[in-house]
């Protein structure tokens, strides 16, 4: 189905450009017209894929979530206990991951008063908590974590730490070099459970 | 100077309305025209105080920061060691504090690509870190915290936890009742330093 493939690719290309627009120009820069201009498409073509700014933002939010999920899955396929590998796949410690966080921040700003976006964000958090819970359970089975550690609370804390660090580090990368991002997480988690 | 007082009051009233608009309708609802309509002023009057949406957002961001600072100062005036009182003055555990966080999220969404807003956010974080550092130092002096505890790292962790919890709790209050918000913070901090 070459026609279908072409559509998907075009949609992805448009989303890629929209993501750059958000990172460089913010939500105000994200308009169908601006995306069309940057993509060198007519607004009619872009409108064929995305009818409105809200639609575009929703798509690039999911694309950023999918990119993060792919990175996480790669780490866990190699080692289901690799907590620090997964954390490194999410923290804003390189240009690609910083851009993903910028998309999420823009989305949160819109989600404040958009119930559907709010639901999407809630599901994303619950999914992230589940991923970490499973890692901690795997670590317990592998005797890398104390048997009585509270995997639920540890998972909740992981997501809290990642979000909290990102919101500071993206706006102040000098104050938050990668080693400091990792140190805050390791110290906070280390206090709750003997991690080896 | 009754004229001056009147101006300040009007500016505050307009900001108050703008804050409600953001919380209920998001960034897209924040226009000089909408604020004028909700305030029952002419757009000319609102424009006299705020020339653009960016100006309005900047003002209500600061107003939310000032409200939080006033709450924190009240707690610390009574007891400079009252860490948990300060945390309770910030966490999204009541309607007023949830609204403040909604304003901050909207601001972050804009700050992604606005260097001045980014600077403002950076300063806000550094100030919050300073407040917590001073609380931990006061607690060390009062022998409520171990002498060798790392006050700098503890302060950084406090701000991280508050931001990280807020971004989850505001979008999912059922999953984050106040007691759970406090439990995550207490557990994470408790692991790093013997707090009494």
Short mmCIF file of C-alpha atoms in Angstrom, two decimals:
data_model
loop_
_atom_site.label_atom_id
_atom_site.label_comp_id
_atom_site.label_asym_id
_atom_site.label_seq_id
_atom_site.Cartn_x
_atom_site.Cartn_y
_atom_site.Cartn_z
CA UNK A 1 0.00 0.00 0.00
CA UNK A 2 2.44 2.68 -1.14
CA UNK A 3 -0.17 5.43 -0.88
CA UNK A 4 -0.77 4.68 2.83
CA UNK A 5 2.95 4.65 3.58
CA UNK A 6 3.34 8.00 1.90
CA UNK A 7 0.57 9.48 4.04
CA UNK A 8 2.10 8.20 7.26
CA UNK A 9 5.50 9.52 6.29
CA UNK A 10 4.10 12.92 5.43
CA UNK A 11 2.22 13.04 8.71
CA UNK A 12 5.41 12.20 10.57
CA UNK A 13 7.39 14.79 8.64
CA UNK A 14 4.81 17.45 9.45
CA UNK A 15 4.86 16.44 13.12
CA UNK A 16 8.65 16.62 13.18
CA UNK A 17 8.53 20.18 11.88
CA UNK A 18 5.79 21.09 14.36
CA UNK A 19 7.95 19.76 17.21
CA UNK A 20 10.83 21.99 16.14
CA UNK A 21 8.47 24.96 15.95
CA UNK A 22 7.30 24.41 19.54
CA UNK A 23 10.85 24.00 20.84
CA UNK A 24 12.04 27.13 19.06
CA UNK A 25 8.94 29.35 19.05
CA UNK A 26 6.58 27.97 21.66
CA UNK A 27 2.89 27.33 21.47
CA UNK A 28 2.21 30.62 19.71
CA UNK A 29 4.42 29.50 16.82
CA UNK A 30 2.39 26.32 16.40
CA UNK A 31 -0.16 27.15 13.73
CA UNK A 32 -1.17 25.17 10.67
CA UNK A 33 0.03 28.11 8.56
CA UNK A 34 3.49 28.22 10.18
CA UNK A 35 3.90 24.45 9.91
CA UNK A 36 2.95 24.57 6.24
CA UNK A 37 5.48 27.35 5.62
CA UNK A 38 8.30 25.50 7.41
CA UNK A 39 7.43 22.22 5.63
CA UNK A 40 7.12 23.91 2.26
CA UNK A 41 3.64 22.45 1.88
CA UNK A 42 0.41 24.31 1.20
CA UNK A 43 -1.79 24.90 4.23
CA UNK A 44 -4.33 22.67 2.46
CA UNK A 45 -1.93 19.71 2.61
CA UNK A 46 -1.12 20.26 6.30
CA UNK A 47 -4.83 20.72 7.05
CA UNK A 48 -5.46 17.36 5.43
CA UNK A 49 -3.46 15.75 8.24
CA UNK A 50 -4.08 18.13 11.13
CA UNK A 51 -7.22 20.24 11.27
CA UNK A 52 -6.14 22.50 14.11
CA UNK A 53 -3.33 23.46 16.47
CA UNK A 54 -4.88 21.28 19.18
CA UNK A 55 -4.75 18.29 16.85
CA UNK A 56 -1.10 19.00 16.00
CA UNK A 57 -0.12 19.38 19.65
CA UNK A 58 -1.88 16.15 20.58
CA UNK A 59 -0.03 14.30 17.80
CA UNK A 60 3.43 15.60 18.66
CA UNK A 61 2.82 14.94 22.35
CA UNK A 62 2.12 11.30 21.54
CA UNK A 63 5.12 11.19 19.21
CA UNK A 64 7.36 12.38 22.07
CA UNK A 65 5.80 9.77 24.39
CA UNK A 66 6.38 7.08 21.74
CA UNK A 67 10.03 8.11 21.30
CA UNK A 68 10.56 7.85 25.07
CA UNK A 69 8.75 4.47 25.16
CA UNK A 70 11.00 3.14 22.38
CA UNK A 71 14.13 4.21 24.29
CA UNK A 72 12.80 2.61 27.50
CA UNK A 73 11.88 -0.63 25.71
CA UNK A 74 15.37 -0.87 24.21
CA UNK A 75 16.91 -0.63 27.70
CA UNK A 76 14.50 -3.15 29.25
CA UNK A 77 14.86 -5.63 26.38
CA UNK A 78 18.55 -5.84 27.25
CA UNK A 79 17.99 -5.94 31.03
CA UNK A 80 14.56 -5.77 32.76
CA UNK A 81 16.30 -4.65 35.97
CA UNK A 82 18.17 -1.70 34.45
CA UNK A 83 16.57 1.09 36.50
CA UNK A 84 19.36 3.57 35.88
CA UNK A 85 19.33 2.88 32.14
CA UNK A 86 15.62 3.71 32.01
CA UNK A 87 16.13 6.87 34.06
CA UNK A 88 18.88 7.94 31.65
CA UNK A 89 16.52 7.31 28.74
CA UNK A 90 14.08 9.87 30.16
CA UNK A 91 16.06 12.61 31.94
CA UNK A 92 16.75 15.79 29.90
CA UNK A 93 20.45 14.97 29.52
CA UNK A 94 20.78 15.37 25.74
CA UNK A 95 19.27 17.48 22.96
CA UNK A 96 16.72 14.85 21.84
CA UNK A 97 15.40 14.27 25.35
CA UNK A 98 15.34 18.00 26.17
CA UNK A 99 13.17 18.55 23.09
CA UNK A 100 10.75 15.84 24.23
CA UNK A 101 10.37 17.58 27.60
CA UNK A 102 9.76 20.92 25.88
CA UNK A 103 6.85 19.34 24.01
CA UNK A 104 5.49 17.92 27.26
CA UNK A 105 5.73 21.29 29.03
CA UNK A 106 3.81 22.97 26.19
CA UNK A 107 1.21 20.22 26.41
CA UNK A 108 0.84 20.66 30.20
CA UNK A 109 0.27 24.37 29.67
CA UNK A 110 -2.62 23.54 27.35
CA UNK A 111 -3.85 20.64 29.51
CA UNK A 112 -4.56 23.00 32.43
CA UNK A 113 -7.97 23.76 30.94
CA UNK A 114 -8.42 20.97 28.38
CA UNK A 115 -10.07 17.91 29.99
CA UNK A 116 -9.05 15.56 27.14
CA UNK A 117 -5.41 16.65 27.36
CA UNK A 118 -5.67 16.31 31.14
CA UNK A 119 -6.89 12.71 30.73
CA UNK A 120 -4.05 11.97 28.33
CA UNK A 121 -1.51 13.34 30.80
CA UNK A 122 -3.06 11.31 33.62
CA UNK A 123 -2.83 8.11 31.56
CA UNK A 124 0.78 8.89 30.69
CA UNK A 125 1.69 9.26 34.38
CA UNK A 126 -0.10 6.01 35.33
CA UNK A 127 1.73 4.21 32.53
CA UNK A 128 5.09 5.59 33.69
CA UNK A 129 4.32 4.49 37.26
CA UNK A 130 3.49 1.00 35.95
CA UNK A 131 6.78 0.76 34.04
CA UNK A 132 8.79 1.66 37.12
CA UNK A 133 6.74 -0.63 39.37
CA UNK A 134 7.57 -3.54 37.07
CA UNK A 135 11.26 -2.66 37.13
CA UNK A 136 11.28 -2.60 40.94
CA UNK A 137 9.43 -5.93 41.07
CA UNK A 138 12.00 -7.40 38.63
CA UNK A 139 14.75 -6.07 40.88
CA UNK A 140 13.15 -7.71 43.92
CA UNK A 141 12.97 -11.04 42.08
CA UNK A 142 16.64 -10.65 41.13
CA UNK A 143 17.44 -9.80 44.77
CA UNK A 144 18.71 -6.37 43.76
CA UNK A 145 16.11 -4.76 46.00
CA UNK A 146 14.99 -5.61 49.52
CA UNK A 147 12.02 -7.95 49.63
CA UNK A 148 9.91 -5.58 51.75
CA UNK A 149 10.59 -2.45 49.66
CA UNK A 150 7.37 -0.65 48.64
CA UNK A 151 7.53 -0.93 44.83
CA UNK A 152 4.38 1.15 44.41
CA UNK A 153 5.78 4.08 46.41
CA UNK A 154 9.21 3.77 44.76
CA UNK A 155 7.60 3.93 41.30
CA UNK A 156 5.57 6.97 42.28
CA UNK A 157 8.72 8.62 43.60
CA UNK A 158 10.63 7.88 40.36
CA UNK A 159 8.04 9.65 38.21
CA UNK A 160 7.94 12.54 40.70
CA UNK A 161 11.71 12.94 40.60
CA UNK A 162 11.90 12.77 36.80
CA UNK A 163 9.19 15.42 36.30
CA UNK A 164 10.57 17.62 39.07
CA UNK A 165 14.14 17.53 37.79
CA UNK A 166 13.10 18.09 34.17
CA UNK A 167 11.14 21.24 34.91
CA UNK A 168 14.23 22.73 36.55
CA UNK A 169 16.94 21.29 34.30
CA UNK A 170 15.41 22.28 30.94
CA UNK A 171 15.31 25.93 32.03
CA UNK A 172 18.69 25.84 33.79
CA UNK A 173 20.94 23.22 32.20
CA UNK A 174 24.08 24.79 33.74
CA UNK A 175 22.72 24.23 37.24
CA UNK A 176 21.63 20.70 36.34
CA UNK A 177 24.42 18.84 34.50
CA UNK A 178 23.59 15.15 33.90
CA UNK A 179 25.65 13.95 36.87
CA UNK A 180 23.65 16.19 39.23
CA UNK A 181 20.32 15.03 37.79
CA UNK A 182 21.39 11.45 38.41
CA UNK A 183 22.76 12.24 41.90
CA UNK A 184 19.45 13.68 43.14
CA UNK A 185 17.55 10.62 41.91
CA UNK A 186 20.02 8.09 43.23
CA UNK A 187 20.19 9.76 46.64
CA UNK A 188 16.42 10.04 46.98
CA UNK A 189 15.82 6.44 45.89
CA UNK A 190 18.77 5.11 47.84
CA UNK A 191 17.22 6.42 51.02
CA UNK A 192 14.08 4.39 50.45
CA UNK A 193 15.49 1.03 49.55
CA UNK A 194 18.81 -0.69 49.55
CA UNK A 195 19.63 -0.64 45.86
CA UNK A 196 22.64 -2.45 44.60
CA UNK B 1 -2.35 59.16 46.68
CA UNK B 2 -5.87 57.82 46.08
CA UNK B 3 -5.38 57.74 42.29
CA UNK B 4 -2.34 55.47 42.61
CA UNK B 5 -4.16 53.11 44.98
CA UNK B 6 -7.06 52.89 42.59
CA UNK B 7 -4.70 51.97 39.74
CA UNK B 8 -3.03 49.24 41.78
CA UNK B 9 -6.36 47.83 42.84
CA UNK B 10 -7.67 47.81 39.29
CA UNK B 11 -4.51 46.11 38.10
CA UNK B 12 -4.92 43.46 40.78
CA UNK B 13 -8.60 42.98 39.96
CA UNK B 14 -7.77 42.51 36.29
CA UNK B 15 -5.01 40.03 37.19
CA UNK B 16 -7.41 38.11 39.42
CA UNK B 17 -9.85 37.73 36.55
CA UNK B 18 -7.07 36.74 34.18
CA UNK B 19 -5.98 34.03 36.63
CA UNK B 20 -9.49 32.58 36.67
CA UNK B 21 -9.57 32.64 32.87
CA UNK B 22 -6.34 30.63 32.65
CA UNK B 23 -7.52 28.09 35.22
CA UNK B 24 -10.86 27.63 33.47
CA UNK B 25 -10.03 28.22 29.82
CA UNK B 26 -6.28 27.87 29.48
CA UNK B 27 -3.81 30.03 27.65
CA UNK B 28 -6.05 30.41 24.63
CA UNK B 29 -8.69 32.07 26.83
CA UNK B 30 -6.19 34.65 28.02
CA UNK B 31 -6.69 37.61 25.71
CA UNK B 32 -7.02 41.28 26.56
CA UNK B 33 -10.50 41.16 24.98
CA UNK B 34 -11.67 38.21 27.10
CA UNK B 35 -10.28 39.74 30.29
CA UNK B 36 -12.05 43.03 29.53
CA UNK B 37 -15.32 41.17 28.94
CA UNK B 38 -15.07 39.18 32.17
CA UNK B 39 -14.06 42.29 34.15
CA UNK B 40 -16.77 44.40 32.58
CA UNK B 41 -14.16 46.95 31.51
CA UNK B 42 -13.51 48.28 28.05
CA UNK B 43 -10.54 46.71 26.26
CA UNK B 44 -9.02 50.21 26.37
CA UNK B 45 -8.96 50.13 30.18
CA UNK B 46 -7.43 46.65 30.31
CA UNK B 47 -4.91 47.64 27.64
CA UNK B 48 -3.90 50.57 29.84
CA UNK B 49 -2.60 48.07 32.41
CA UNK B 50 -1.56 45.15 30.21
CA UNK B 51 -0.56 45.68 26.61
CA UNK B 52 -0.54 42.02 25.60
CA UNK B 53 -1.24 38.46 26.65
CA UNK B 54 2.45 37.96 27.45
CA UNK B 55 2.33 40.94 29.81
CA UNK B 56 -0.79 39.59 31.54
CA UNK B 57 0.71 36.11 31.93
CA UNK B 58 3.91 37.54 33.36
CA UNK B 59 1.93 39.57 35.91
CA UNK B 60 -0.30 36.73 37.08
CA UNK B 61 2.71 34.41 37.27
CA UNK B 62 4.36 36.86 39.68
CA UNK B 63 1.10 37.28 41.58
CA UNK B 64 0.94 33.51 42.12
CA UNK B 65 4.60 33.49 43.22
CA UNK B 66 3.86 36.38 45.64
CA UNK B 67 0.87 34.55 47.11
CA UNK B 68 3.02 31.47 47.74
CA UNK B 69 5.80 33.62 49.23
CA UNK B 70 3.30 35.26 51.62
CA UNK B 71 2.07 31.85 52.76
CA UNK B 72 5.66 30.64 53.27
CA UNK B 73 6.64 33.78 55.17
CA UNK B 74 3.68 33.37 57.53
CA UNK B 75 4.80 29.83 58.36
CA UNK B 76 8.46 30.79 58.85
CA UNK B 77 7.63 33.86 60.96
CA UNK B 78 6.00 31.50 63.46
CA UNK B 79 8.77 28.89 63.27
CA UNK B 80 11.87 29.12 61.02
CA UNK B 81 12.29 25.32 61.30
CA UNK B 82 8.78 24.42 60.13
CA UNK B 83 9.71 22.45 57.01
CA UNK B 84 6.42 20.59 56.80
CA UNK B 85 4.42 23.79 57.24
CA UNK B 86 6.24 25.33 54.25
CA UNK B 87 5.70 22.21 52.16
CA UNK B 88 1.97 22.34 53.01
CA UNK B 89 1.91 26.00 51.95
CA UNK B 90 3.09 25.01 48.46
CA UNK B 91 1.68 21.56 47.60
CA UNK B 92 -1.55 21.53 45.51
CA UNK B 93 -3.68 20.39 48.46
CA UNK B 94 -6.43 23.01 48.27
CA UNK B 95 -8.25 25.05 45.62
CA UNK B 96 -6.14 28.20 46.04
CA UNK B 97 -2.84 26.34 45.76
CA UNK B 98 -4.08 24.22 42.83
CA UNK B 99 -4.94 27.43 40.96
CA UNK B 100 -1.43 28.80 41.59
CA UNK B 101 0.07 25.64 40.07
CA UNK B 102 -2.23 25.91 37.04
CA UNK B 103 -0.85 29.40 36.41
CA UNK B 104 2.72 28.10 36.74
CA UNK B 105 2.07 25.24 34.29
CA UNK B 106 0.65 27.69 31.75
CA UNK B 107 3.72 29.87 32.26
CA UNK B 108 6.10 26.93 31.75
CA UNK B 109 4.34 26.11 28.49
CA UNK B 110 5.08 29.63 27.28
CA UNK B 111 8.58 29.69 28.82
CA UNK B 112 9.70 26.81 26.59
CA UNK B 113 10.51 29.29 23.83
CA UNK B 114 10.53 32.64 25.67
CA UNK B 115 14.01 33.42 27.06
CA UNK B 116 12.72 36.11 29.48
CA UNK B 117 10.10 33.75 30.91
CA UNK B 118 12.78 31.07 31.09
CA UNK B 119 14.99 33.45 33.12
CA UNK B 120 12.08 34.24 35.43
CA UNK B 121 11.43 30.55 36.00
CA UNK B 122 15.13 29.93 36.67
CA UNK B 123 15.20 32.72 39.27
CA UNK B 124 12.06 31.35 40.91
CA UNK B 125 13.63 27.91 41.27
CA UNK B 126 16.88 29.33 42.69
CA UNK B 127 14.87 31.37 45.20
CA UNK B 128 12.87 28.31 46.25
CA UNK B 129 16.11 26.34 46.68
CA UNK B 130 17.47 29.17 48.87
CA UNK B 131 14.35 29.19 51.09
CA UNK B 132 14.60 25.45 51.69
CA UNK B 133 18.38 25.61 52.24
CA UNK B 134 17.83 28.18 54.99
CA UNK B 135 15.16 26.02 56.61
CA UNK B 136 17.51 23.02 56.66
CA UNK B 137 20.31 25.16 58.10
CA UNK B 138 17.92 26.42 60.80
CA UNK B 139 16.99 22.82 61.54
CA UNK B 140 20.67 21.88 61.85
CA UNK B 141 21.22 24.75 64.33
CA UNK B 142 18.18 23.57 66.30
CA UNK B 143 19.56 20.01 66.21
CA UNK B 144 16.52 18.79 64.30
CA UNK B 145 18.75 17.64 61.46
CA UNK B 146 22.05 15.79 61.49
CA UNK B 147 25.08 18.07 61.45
CA UNK B 148 26.57 16.47 58.34
CA UNK B 149 23.35 16.52 56.28
CA UNK B 150 23.82 18.11 52.84
CA UNK B 151 21.46 21.13 53.09
CA UNK B 152 22.13 22.11 49.48
CA UNK B 153 21.15 18.70 48.13
CA UNK B 154 18.14 18.46 50.49
CA UNK B 155 16.89 21.86 49.28
CA UNK B 156 17.30 20.82 45.65
CA UNK B 157 15.40 17.62 46.37
CA UNK B 158 12.54 19.53 48.07
CA UNK B 159 11.95 21.73 45.02
CA UNK B 160 12.19 18.66 42.75
CA UNK B 161 9.61 16.78 44.80
CA UNK B 162 7.18 19.71 44.98
CA UNK B 163 7.29 20.33 41.20
CA UNK B 164 7.12 16.61 40.42
CA UNK B 165 4.16 15.94 42.70
CA UNK B 166 2.27 19.03 41.52
CA UNK B 167 2.44 18.11 37.85
CA UNK B 168 0.85 14.75 38.67
CA UNK B 169 -1.55 15.79 41.44
CA UNK B 170 -3.17 18.73 39.63
CA UNK B 171 -4.17 16.45 36.74
CA UNK B 172 -5.10 13.50 38.97
CA UNK B 173 -6.24 14.73 42.41
CA UNK B 174 -7.95 11.39 43.18
CA UNK B 175 -4.66 9.54 42.82
CA UNK B 176 -2.87 12.20 44.89
CA UNK B 177 -4.84 13.05 48.05
CA UNK B 178 -2.94 15.41 50.39
CA UNK B 179 -1.78 12.57 52.66
CA UNK B 180 -0.14 10.80 49.73
CA UNK B 181 1.56 13.99 48.51
CA UNK B 182 3.01 14.44 52.00
CA UNK B 183 3.98 10.75 52.29
CA UNK B 184 6.10 10.79 49.13
CA UNK B 185 7.95 13.90 50.30
CA UNK B 186 8.47 12.71 53.85
CA UNK B 187 9.71 9.30 52.72
CA UNK B 188 12.11 10.74 50.15
CA UNK B 189 13.51 13.33 52.56
CA UNK B 190 13.56 10.92 55.47
CA UNK B 191 15.87 8.67 53.53
CA UNK B 192 18.43 11.45 53.12
CA UNK B 193 18.62 12.84 56.61
CA UNK B 194 17.41 11.93 60.02
CA UNK B 195 14.58 14.40 60.45
CA UNK B 196 12.88 14.64 63.79
#
